[in-house]
PDB file of C-alpha atoms in Angstrom:
ATOM      1  CA  MET U   1     -14.096  -0.331  23.039  1.00  0.00           C
ATOM      2  CA  GLU U   2     -17.604  -1.316  22.958  1.00  0.00           C
ATOM      3  CA  GLU U   3     -18.395   2.078  21.837  1.00  0.00           C
ATOM      4  CA  PHE U   4     -16.768   1.111  17.858  1.00  0.00           C
ATOM      5  CA  GLY U   5     -19.840  -1.528  17.974  1.00  0.00           C
ATOM      6  CA  SER U   6     -19.996  -4.954  17.358  1.00  0.00           C
ATOM      7  CA  LEU U   7     -19.202  -6.888  14.242  1.00  0.00           C
ATOM      8  CA  ASN U   8     -21.125 -10.536  15.407  1.00  0.00           C
ATOM      9  CA  GLY U   9     -19.907 -13.463  14.551  1.00  0.00           C
ATOM     10  CA  LEU U  10     -17.644 -12.054  11.550  1.00  0.00           C
ATOM     11  CA  GLN U  11     -13.634 -14.421  10.944  1.00  0.00           C
ATOM     12  CA  VAL U  12     -10.952 -12.371  10.882  1.00  0.00           C
ATOM     13  CA  LEU U  13      -7.577 -14.228   9.710  1.00  0.00           C
ATOM     14  CA  VAL U  14      -5.079 -12.136  12.042  1.00  0.00           C
ATOM     15  CA  VAL U  15      -1.697 -12.468   9.187  1.00  0.00           C
ATOM     16  CA  ASN U  16       1.392 -10.780  11.113  1.00  0.00           C
ATOM     17  CA  ASP U  17       4.327 -12.492  12.799  1.00  0.00           C
ATOM     18  CA  SER U  18       4.939 -11.298  16.044  1.00  0.00           C
ATOM     19  CA  GLN U  19       3.067 -13.019  18.692  1.00  0.00           C
ATOM     20  CA  ILE U  20       2.053  -9.401  20.935  1.00  0.00           C
ATOM     21  CA  ASN U  21       0.686  -8.433  17.768  1.00  0.00           C
ATOM     22  CA  ARG U  22      -1.886 -11.309  17.514  1.00  0.00           C
ATOM     23  CA  VAL U  23      -2.397 -11.306  20.755  1.00  0.00           C
ATOM     24  CA  ILE U  24      -3.625  -7.058  21.051  1.00  0.00           C
ATOM     25  CA  LEU U  25      -5.118  -7.681  17.402  1.00  0.00           C
ATOM     26  CA  THR U  26      -7.023 -10.745  18.533  1.00  0.00           C
ATOM     27  CA  ASN U  27      -8.428  -8.892  22.003  1.00  0.00           C
ATOM     28  CA  ILE U  28      -9.666  -5.488  19.765  1.00  0.00           C
ATOM     29  CA  LEU U  29     -11.345  -8.038  17.549  1.00  0.00           C
ATOM     30  CA  ASN U  30     -13.070 -10.266  20.280  1.00  0.00           C
ATOM     31  CA  ARG U  31     -14.170  -7.484  21.866  1.00  0.00           C
ATOM     32  CA  TRP U  32     -15.711  -6.370  18.705  1.00  0.00           C
ATOM     33  CA  GLU U  33     -16.924  -9.840  19.137  1.00  0.00           C
ATOM     34  CA  ILE U  34     -15.029 -10.972  15.798  1.00  0.00           C
ATOM     35  CA  LEU U  35     -14.056 -14.060  15.485  1.00  0.00           C
ATOM     36  CA  VAL U  36     -10.786 -14.402  15.383  1.00  0.00           C
ATOM     37  CA  ASN U  37      -7.602 -17.068  13.461  1.00  0.00           C
ATOM     38  CA  THR U  38      -4.093 -15.992  13.596  1.00  0.00           C
ATOM     39  CA  ALA U  39      -1.389 -17.138  10.823  1.00  0.00           C
ATOM     40  CA  GLU U  40       2.550 -16.168  11.927  1.00  0.00           C
ATOM     41  CA  ASN U  41       3.879 -16.030   8.428  1.00  0.00           C
ATOM     42  CA  GLY U  42       2.320 -16.143   4.515  1.00  0.00           C
ATOM     43  CA  ALA U  43       2.394 -19.928   4.217  1.00  0.00           C
ATOM     44  CA  ILE U  44       0.165 -20.179   7.141  1.00  0.00           C
ATOM     45  CA  ALA U  45      -1.589 -17.510   6.114  1.00  0.00           C
ATOM     46  CA  ILE U  46      -1.969 -18.404   1.747  1.00  0.00           C
ATOM     47  CA  GLU U  47      -2.696 -22.708   3.867  1.00  0.00           C
ATOM     48  CA  LYS U  48      -5.604 -21.409   6.220  1.00  0.00           C
ATOM     49  CA  VAL U  49      -7.142 -19.021   3.662  1.00  0.00           C
ATOM     50  CA  SER U  50      -7.427 -21.724   1.198  1.00  0.00           C
ATOM     51  CA  LYS U  51      -9.185 -24.504   3.552  1.00  0.00           C
ATOM     52  CA  ASP U  52     -11.747 -22.414   5.807  1.00  0.00           C
ATOM     53  CA  LEU U  53     -13.897 -19.032   4.499  1.00  0.00           C
ATOM     54  CA  TYR U  54     -13.168 -15.338   6.235  1.00  0.00           C
ATOM     55  CA  ASP U  55     -14.301 -12.830   5.774  1.00  0.00           C
ATOM     56  CA  ALA U  56     -11.397 -10.509   6.085  1.00  0.00           C
ATOM     57  CA  VAL U  57      -7.414 -10.968   6.203  1.00  0.00           C
ATOM     58  CA  LEU U  58      -5.522  -8.331   7.905  1.00  0.00           C
ATOM     59  CA  MET U  59      -2.002  -9.202   6.770  1.00  0.00           C
ATOM     60  CA  ASP U  60       1.081  -6.897   7.892  1.00  0.00           C
ATOM     61  CA  ILE U  61       3.520  -5.771   5.744  1.00  0.00           C
ATOM     62  CA  GLU U  62       6.719  -6.762   6.779  1.00  0.00           C
ATOM     63  CA  LEU U  63       6.478 -10.969   7.153  1.00  0.00           C
ATOM     64  CA  PRO U  64       9.341 -13.398   7.704  1.00  0.00           C
ATOM     65  CA  TYR U  65      10.056 -15.933   3.634  1.00  0.00           C
ATOM     66  CA  MET U  66       7.211 -13.283   2.125  1.00  0.00           C
ATOM     67  CA  GLN U  67       5.765 -10.361   2.780  1.00  0.00           C
ATOM     68  CA  GLY U  68       2.880  -9.380   2.588  1.00  0.00           C
ATOM     69  CA  TYR U  69       2.169  -7.842  -0.691  1.00  0.00           C
ATOM     70  CA  GLU U  70       3.361 -11.630  -1.508  1.00  0.00           C
ATOM     71  CA  VAL U  71       0.752 -13.131   0.006  1.00  0.00           C
ATOM     72  CA  ALA U  72      -1.990 -10.489  -0.733  1.00  0.00           C
ATOM     73  CA  SER U  73      -0.899 -11.365  -4.798  1.00  0.00           C
ATOM     74  CA  THR U  74      -0.662 -15.444  -3.596  1.00  0.00           C
ATOM     75  CA  ILE U  75      -4.491 -15.243  -3.117  1.00  0.00           C
ATOM     76  CA  ARG U  76      -5.389 -13.801  -5.482  1.00  0.00           C
ATOM     77  CA  ALA U  77      -3.888 -15.369  -8.315  1.00  0.00           C
ATOM     78  CA  LYS U  78      -5.547 -18.718  -6.367  1.00  0.00           C
ATOM     79  CA  GLY U  79      -9.498 -18.216  -8.798  1.00  0.00           C
ATOM     80  CA  GLY U  80     -12.681 -17.828  -7.676  1.00  0.00           C
ATOM     81  CA  GLU U  81     -14.767 -15.740  -6.507  1.00  0.00           C
ATOM     82  CA  TYR U  82     -13.938 -16.093  -3.244  1.00  0.00           C
ATOM     83  CA  PHE U  83      -9.671 -15.434  -4.087  1.00  0.00           C
ATOM     84  CA  ARG U  84     -11.477 -12.347  -5.577  1.00  0.00           C
ATOM     85  CA  ASN U  85     -13.484 -10.760  -3.139  1.00  0.00           C
ATOM     86  CA  LEU U  86     -12.156 -11.794   0.225  1.00  0.00           C
ATOM     87  CA  PRO U  87     -11.040  -8.030   1.365  1.00  0.00           C
ATOM     88  CA  ILE U  88      -7.668  -8.414   2.360  1.00  0.00           C
ATOM     89  CA  LEU U  89      -6.429  -5.256   4.350  1.00  0.00           C
ATOM     90  CA  ALA U  90      -2.669  -4.574   4.834  1.00  0.00           C
ATOM     91  CA  LEU U  91      -1.753  -3.822   8.772  1.00  0.00           C
ATOM     92  CA  THR U  92       0.522  -0.893   8.733  1.00  0.00           C
ATOM     93  CA  ARG U  93       2.273   1.817   9.806  1.00  0.00           C
ATOM     94  CA  MET U  94       2.969   4.170   7.355  1.00  0.00           C
ATOM     95  CA  PRO U  95       0.812   2.886   3.888  1.00  0.00           C
ATOM     96  CA  GLU U  96       1.671   2.879   0.445  1.00  0.00           C
ATOM     97  CA  LEU U  97      -1.576   2.873  -1.384  1.00  0.00           C
ATOM     98  CA  GLU U  98       0.406   1.893  -4.291  1.00  0.00           C
ATOM     99  CA  LYS U  99       2.507  -1.030  -3.656  1.00  0.00           C
ATOM    100  CA  ILE U 100      -0.993  -2.461  -1.539  1.00  0.00           C
ATOM    101  CA  GLU U 101      -3.718  -2.145  -4.494  1.00  0.00           C
ATOM    102  CA  ALA U 102      -0.687  -3.521  -7.239  1.00  0.00           C
ATOM    103  CA  CYS U 103      -1.166  -6.688  -5.587  1.00  0.00           C
ATOM    104  CA  GLY U 104      -5.143  -7.076  -4.432  1.00  0.00           C
ATOM    105  CA  MET U 105      -5.686  -5.721  -0.918  1.00  0.00           C
ATOM    106  CA  ASN U 106      -8.409  -3.831  -0.443  1.00  0.00           C
ATOM    107  CA  GLY U 107      -7.351  -1.156   1.406  1.00  0.00           C
ATOM    108  CA  TYR U 108      -4.935  -0.228   4.914  1.00  0.00           C
ATOM    109  CA  ILE U 109      -5.614  -0.020   8.660  1.00  0.00           C
ATOM    110  CA  ILE U 110      -3.028   1.870  11.163  1.00  0.00           C
ATOM    111  CA  LEU U 111      -3.331  -0.441  14.674  1.00  0.00           C
ATOM    112  CA  THR U 112      -2.855   2.722  17.016  1.00  0.00           C
ATOM    113  CA  ASP U 113      -6.168   4.400  15.333  1.00  0.00           C
ATOM    114  CA  LEU U 114      -9.404   2.497  16.790  1.00  0.00           C
ATOM    115  CA  GLU U 115     -11.863   4.430  15.293  1.00  0.00           C
ATOM    116  CA  ARG U 116     -10.793   4.870  11.525  1.00  0.00           C
ATOM    117  CA  PHE U 117     -10.002   0.386  12.574  1.00  0.00           C
ATOM    118  CA  HIS U 118     -13.333   0.277  13.077  1.00  0.00           C
ATOM    119  CA  LYS U 119     -14.694   2.119  10.333  1.00  0.00           C
ATOM    120  CA  VAL U 120     -12.152  -0.045   7.896  1.00  0.00           C
ATOM    121  CA  LEU U 121     -13.575  -3.165   9.462  1.00  0.00           C
ATOM    122  CA  SER U 122     -17.507  -2.521   9.029  1.00  0.00           C
ATOM    123  CA  THR U 123     -17.104  -1.220   5.030  1.00  0.00           C
ATOM    124  CA  TYR U 124     -15.730  -4.178   3.935  1.00  0.00           C
ATOM    125  CA  LEU U 125     -16.751  -6.341   6.556  1.00  0.00           C
ATOM    126  CA  LYS U 126     -20.701  -6.937   5.793  1.00  0.00           C
ATOM    127  CA  LYS U 127     -22.429  -9.575   5.943  1.00  0.00           C
TER     128      LYS U 127
END
């Protein structure tokens, strides 16, 4: 995966209820030298984004208790430049662009397409 290039030192929050997916995403992002923190549900994600600064959030759509769209809307509603500008990218196999845009997400990532995954991250994760 090194052929895609390093995104050294950037901090990303991965929000996914599947431990396996969190491990896979963490391994991919670590290979690109991205620092990763994880959350297994939306409430934890909102808490972490409120306490720590991230360069981006990778948000699963299907989460327990609160869907990813609702989590993204809640983050955006907090106000302030950080919450308004924080890149939030949907993790999905079947992107619903209208819903992604309506809740304030910036785009989407499909985990099975690593080249596109890296390209999207590179676009939003500029230091």
